[in-house]
Amino acid sequence: MTWDEIWPLLIEAAGDTAVMVGWSTLFTVAFGLPLGVALVVLDRGGLAPAPAVKSVLGVIVNVGRSLPFIVLMIAIIPFTRLVVGTTIGTAAVVVPLTVGAVPFFARLVETALREVGTDVVQAAQAMGAGRTTIVRKVLLPEALPGLVAGLTVTVVALIGYSAMAGTVGGGGLGDLAVRYGYQRFETLVMIVTVVLLIVIVQLIQSLGDLVARRLSHK
């Protein structure tokens, strides 16, 4: 293949990857952030202790994290079809991407929140702040650098997952690498795809590290 033939394919595949990762990141934060907060708040000594509920959530998170993505993607095919009406294509991949990333991100949120000093929380409680206020105005702001770092790691993982989804017709850069680089023995396409994925990951990681450092210095 010539460069004139590769570029349109590469641009389309990169766009599909951006859509998959973008939407799944949005849904991952929407579900994973509250889940991570719950793991901290409901724990023993938390703002609203409920050890039994926390244990159940912990088991669910651990099960979700223990499944390899390719296995998870196949296991939830009925759920994916129920949600988006298909199991192939960019929209369909967003479902397993989100399901796989939510428990991963939730644990990172939990870790970041646990790094917030207990003295800060106790000071807020002494001033009469309620649990919701403490979470919104103390825990989350104080843990923001760690949350950004965790989100960066999650986005990088989602890029890897999305490339893996290409092996089952998920679209994106992974699909391009499989269909042209592997099945058609187009070595140049494979090399360009790999290089592009590396560049994207490096840019996202650098940007995330920069934002986290800026926030930690405030």
Tab-separated table of C-alpha atoms in Angstrom:
chain	number	residue	atom	x	y	z
A	1	MET	CA	0.000	0.000	0.000
A	2	THR	CA	1.095	3.576	-0.650
A	3	TRP	CA	0.963	6.475	1.808
A	4	ASP	CA	-1.937	7.969	-0.149
A	5	GLU	CA	-3.921	4.816	0.579
A	6	ILE	CA	-2.796	4.488	4.185
A	7	TRP	CA	-3.547	8.007	5.439
A	8	PRO	CA	-7.343	7.944	4.894
A	9	LEU	CA	-7.552	4.567	6.624
A	10	LEU	CA	-5.338	5.776	9.456
A	11	ILE	CA	-7.347	8.954	9.997
A	12	GLU	CA	-10.649	7.069	10.013
A	13	ALA	CA	-9.291	4.431	12.420
A	14	ALA	CA	-7.833	7.087	14.740
A	15	GLY	CA	-11.199	8.841	14.756
A	16	ASP	CA	-12.979	5.616	15.690
A	17	THR	CA	-10.487	5.027	18.503
A	18	ALA	CA	-10.990	8.578	19.779
A	19	VAL	CA	-14.773	8.075	19.819
A	20	MET	CA	-14.522	4.736	21.627
A	21	VAL	CA	-12.063	5.984	24.226
A	22	GLY	CA	-13.820	9.339	24.653
A	23	TRP	CA	-17.276	7.930	25.341
A	24	SER	CA	-16.009	5.084	27.492
A	25	THR	CA	-13.921	7.539	29.542
A	26	LEU	CA	-16.981	9.699	30.107
A	27	PHE	CA	-19.083	6.741	31.254
A	28	THR	CA	-16.211	5.337	33.315
A	29	VAL	CA	-15.915	8.567	35.292
A	30	ALA	CA	-19.695	8.811	35.660
A	31	PHE	CA	-19.927	5.331	37.211
A	32	GLY	CA	-16.449	4.742	38.574
A	33	LEU	CA	-16.081	7.953	40.578
A	34	PRO	CA	-19.208	7.394	42.726
A	35	LEU	CA	-18.235	3.744	43.149
A	36	GLY	CA	-14.770	4.691	44.344
A	37	VAL	CA	-16.223	7.250	46.748
A	38	ALA	CA	-18.629	4.617	48.093
A	39	LEU	CA	-15.758	2.216	48.770
A	40	VAL	CA	-14.198	4.838	51.063
A	41	VAL	CA	-17.307	6.347	52.634
A	42	LEU	CA	-18.903	2.971	53.469
A	43	ASP	CA	-15.744	1.436	54.909
A	44	ARG	CA	-15.154	1.017	58.650
A	45	GLY	CA	-14.290	4.436	60.046
A	46	GLY	CA	-15.718	6.132	56.966
A	47	LEU	CA	-18.256	8.926	56.832
A	48	ALA	CA	-21.169	6.457	56.591
A	49	PRO	CA	-19.863	3.065	57.749
A	50	ALA	CA	-21.617	0.084	56.178
A	51	PRO	CA	-19.007	-2.693	56.104
A	52	ALA	CA	-21.373	-5.296	54.661
A	53	VAL	CA	-22.313	-3.132	51.683
A	54	LYS	CA	-18.691	-2.121	51.215
A	55	SER	CA	-17.651	-5.778	51.162
A	56	VAL	CA	-20.213	-6.572	48.467
A	57	LEU	CA	-19.037	-3.630	46.363
A	58	GLY	CA	-15.450	-4.700	46.921
A	59	VAL	CA	-16.167	-8.199	45.640
A	60	ILE	CA	-17.922	-6.830	42.552
A	61	VAL	CA	-14.977	-4.533	41.830
A	62	ASN	CA	-12.465	-7.322	42.321
A	63	VAL	CA	-14.371	-9.653	39.999
A	64	GLY	CA	-14.546	-6.944	37.351
A	65	ARG	CA	-10.817	-6.288	37.605
A	66	SER	CA	-9.841	-9.951	37.506
A	67	LEU	CA	-11.384	-10.707	34.105
A	68	PRO	CA	-9.135	-10.253	31.055
A	69	PHE	CA	-10.744	-7.739	28.709
A	70	ILE	CA	-11.104	-10.151	25.806
A	71	VAL	CA	-12.970	-12.601	28.088
A	72	LEU	CA	-15.135	-9.818	29.506
A	73	MET	CA	-15.989	-8.554	26.037
A	74	ILE	CA	-17.240	-11.985	24.995
A	75	ALA	CA	-18.984	-12.728	28.312
A	76	ILE	CA	-21.194	-9.627	28.180
A	77	ILE	CA	-22.195	-9.938	24.524
A	78	PRO	CA	-25.899	-10.340	25.457
A	79	PHE	CA	-25.730	-7.205	27.618
A	80	THR	CA	-23.965	-5.280	24.854
A	81	ARG	CA	-26.624	-6.310	22.346
A	82	LEU	CA	-29.332	-5.273	24.817
A	83	VAL	CA	-27.797	-1.821	25.319
A	84	VAL	CA	-26.819	-0.838	21.764
A	85	GLY	CA	-28.576	-3.439	19.623
A	86	THR	CA	-25.373	-4.862	18.115
A	87	THR	CA	-22.098	-6.448	19.166
A	88	ILE	CA	-19.925	-5.174	16.314
A	89	GLY	CA	-18.638	-1.696	15.651
A	90	THR	CA	-17.501	1.367	17.540
A	91	ALA	CA	-20.698	1.907	19.529
A	92	ALA	CA	-20.796	-1.709	20.679
A	93	VAL	CA	-17.220	-1.620	21.976
A	94	VAL	CA	-18.007	1.299	24.285
A	95	VAL	CA	-20.078	-1.035	26.480
A	96	PRO	CA	-17.368	-3.592	27.366
A	97	LEU	CA	-14.780	-0.822	27.534
A	98	THR	CA	-16.857	0.938	30.176
A	99	VAL	CA	-17.686	-2.245	32.080
A	100	GLY	CA	-14.006	-3.195	32.144
A	101	ALA	CA	-12.716	0.241	33.111
A	102	VAL	CA	-15.216	1.178	35.856
A	103	PRO	CA	-13.864	-1.206	38.540
A	104	PHE	CA	-10.293	-0.341	37.541
A	105	PHE	CA	-10.926	3.392	37.894
A	106	ALA	CA	-12.967	2.901	41.083
A	107	ARG	CA	-9.955	1.341	42.822
A	108	LEU	CA	-7.762	4.230	41.714
A	109	VAL	CA	-10.336	6.684	43.070
A	110	GLU	CA	-10.399	4.780	46.346
A	111	THR	CA	-6.612	4.934	46.599
A	112	ALA	CA	-6.535	8.665	45.873
A	113	LEU	CA	-9.231	9.428	48.454
A	114	ARG	CA	-7.498	7.379	51.149
A	115	GLU	CA	-4.419	9.564	50.744
A	116	VAL	CA	-6.354	12.598	51.992
A	117	GLY	CA	-5.321	13.326	55.576
A	118	THR	CA	-7.859	12.406	58.249
A	119	ASP	CA	-7.141	15.724	60.001
A	120	VAL	CA	-8.652	17.587	57.046
A	121	VAL	CA	-11.830	15.530	57.256
A	122	GLN	CA	-12.013	15.880	61.022
A	123	ALA	CA	-11.621	19.649	60.747
A	124	ALA	CA	-14.547	19.780	58.314
A	125	GLN	CA	-16.642	17.638	60.658
A	126	ALA	CA	-15.773	19.901	63.570
A	127	MET	CA	-17.121	22.858	61.600
A	128	GLY	CA	-20.420	21.037	61.143
A	129	ALA	CA	-20.026	19.989	57.518
A	130	GLY	CA	-22.303	17.153	56.397
A	131	ARG	CA	-21.140	13.991	54.682
A	132	THR	CA	-22.076	15.150	51.202
A	133	THR	CA	-20.342	18.477	51.737
A	134	ILE	CA	-17.209	16.765	53.012
A	135	VAL	CA	-17.085	14.522	49.964
A	136	ARG	CA	-17.724	17.367	47.493
A	137	LYS	CA	-15.670	20.129	49.090
A	138	VAL	CA	-12.967	18.287	51.022
A	139	LEU	CA	-12.255	14.751	49.838
A	140	LEU	CA	-12.564	15.232	46.072
A	141	PRO	CA	-10.706	18.585	45.867
A	142	GLU	CA	-7.904	17.357	48.130
A	143	ALA	CA	-7.557	14.146	46.130
A	144	LEU	CA	-7.758	15.871	42.734
A	145	PRO	CA	-4.081	15.353	41.720
A	146	GLY	CA	-4.398	11.640	42.477
A	147	LEU	CA	-7.728	11.468	40.661
A	148	VAL	CA	-6.213	13.056	37.562
A	149	ALA	CA	-3.288	10.639	37.693
A	150	GLY	CA	-5.719	7.741	38.057
A	151	LEU	CA	-7.828	8.974	35.157
A	152	THR	CA	-4.708	9.238	33.006
A	153	VAL	CA	-3.801	5.622	33.747
A	154	THR	CA	-7.379	4.606	32.976
A	155	VAL	CA	-7.432	6.400	29.609
A	156	VAL	CA	-4.152	4.742	28.637
A	157	ALA	CA	-5.625	1.360	29.599
A	158	LEU	CA	-8.755	2.121	27.551
A	159	ILE	CA	-6.609	2.821	24.500
A	160	GLY	CA	-5.037	-0.595	24.922
A	161	TYR	CA	-8.443	-2.213	25.405
A	162	SER	CA	-9.820	-0.459	22.331
A	163	ALA	CA	-6.932	-1.746	20.229
A	164	MET	CA	-7.641	-5.257	21.520
A	165	ALA	CA	-11.288	-4.849	20.530
A	166	GLY	CA	-10.141	-4.515	16.931
A	167	THR	CA	-9.475	-8.245	16.877
A	168	VAL	CA	-13.240	-8.891	16.989
A	169	GLY	CA	-14.359	-6.196	14.573
A	170	GLY	CA	-14.525	-3.333	17.052
A	171	GLY	CA	-13.093	-0.774	14.666
A	172	GLY	CA	-10.341	1.715	15.403
A	173	LEU	CA	-6.583	1.377	15.162
A	174	GLY	CA	-6.596	-2.196	16.432
A	175	ASP	CA	-8.995	-3.231	13.701
A	176	LEU	CA	-6.813	-1.496	11.094
A	177	ALA	CA	-3.719	-3.311	12.346
A	178	VAL	CA	-5.497	-6.686	12.217
A	179	ARG	CA	-7.253	-6.301	8.859
A	180	TYR	CA	-4.363	-4.756	6.941
A	181	GLY	CA	-1.202	-5.253	8.953
A	182	TYR	CA	-1.839	-8.891	9.923
A	183	GLN	CA	-4.372	-10.451	7.556
A	184	ARG	CA	-3.053	-8.734	4.413
A	185	PHE	CA	0.616	-8.718	5.465
A	186	GLU	CA	0.906	-4.950	5.052
A	187	THR	CA	3.927	-4.426	7.301
A	188	LEU	CA	3.964	-0.656	6.797
A	189	VAL	CA	0.386	-0.349	8.042
A	190	MET	CA	1.257	-2.347	11.160
A	191	ILE	CA	4.326	-0.238	11.886
A	192	VAL	CA	2.510	3.069	11.387
A	193	THR	CA	-0.399	1.936	13.583
A	194	VAL	CA	1.902	0.847	16.394
A	195	VAL	CA	3.883	4.084	16.237
A	196	LEU	CA	0.697	6.154	16.289
A	197	LEU	CA	-0.619	4.278	19.327
A	198	ILE	CA	2.679	4.844	21.137
A	199	VAL	CA	2.615	8.552	20.325
A	200	ILE	CA	-0.997	8.924	21.495
A	201	VAL	CA	-0.281	7.131	24.769
A	202	GLN	CA	2.834	9.214	25.410
A	203	LEU	CA	0.964	12.456	24.761
A	204	ILE	CA	-1.912	11.523	27.067
A	205	GLN	CA	0.442	10.337	29.813
A	206	SER	CA	2.538	13.511	29.582
A	207	LEU	CA	-0.539	15.728	29.633
A	208	GLY	CA	-1.993	13.876	32.611
A	209	ASP	CA	1.285	14.066	34.533
A	210	LEU	CA	1.531	17.791	33.817
A	211	VAL	CA	-2.001	18.504	35.036
A	212	ALA	CA	-1.494	16.365	38.157
A	213	ARG	CA	1.725	18.218	39.006
A	214	ARG	CA	0.089	21.588	38.490
A	215	LEU	CA	-2.788	20.661	40.782
A	216	SER	CA	-0.497	19.257	43.480
A	217	HIS	CA	1.449	22.523	43.594
A	218	LYS	CA	-1.627	24.661	44.216
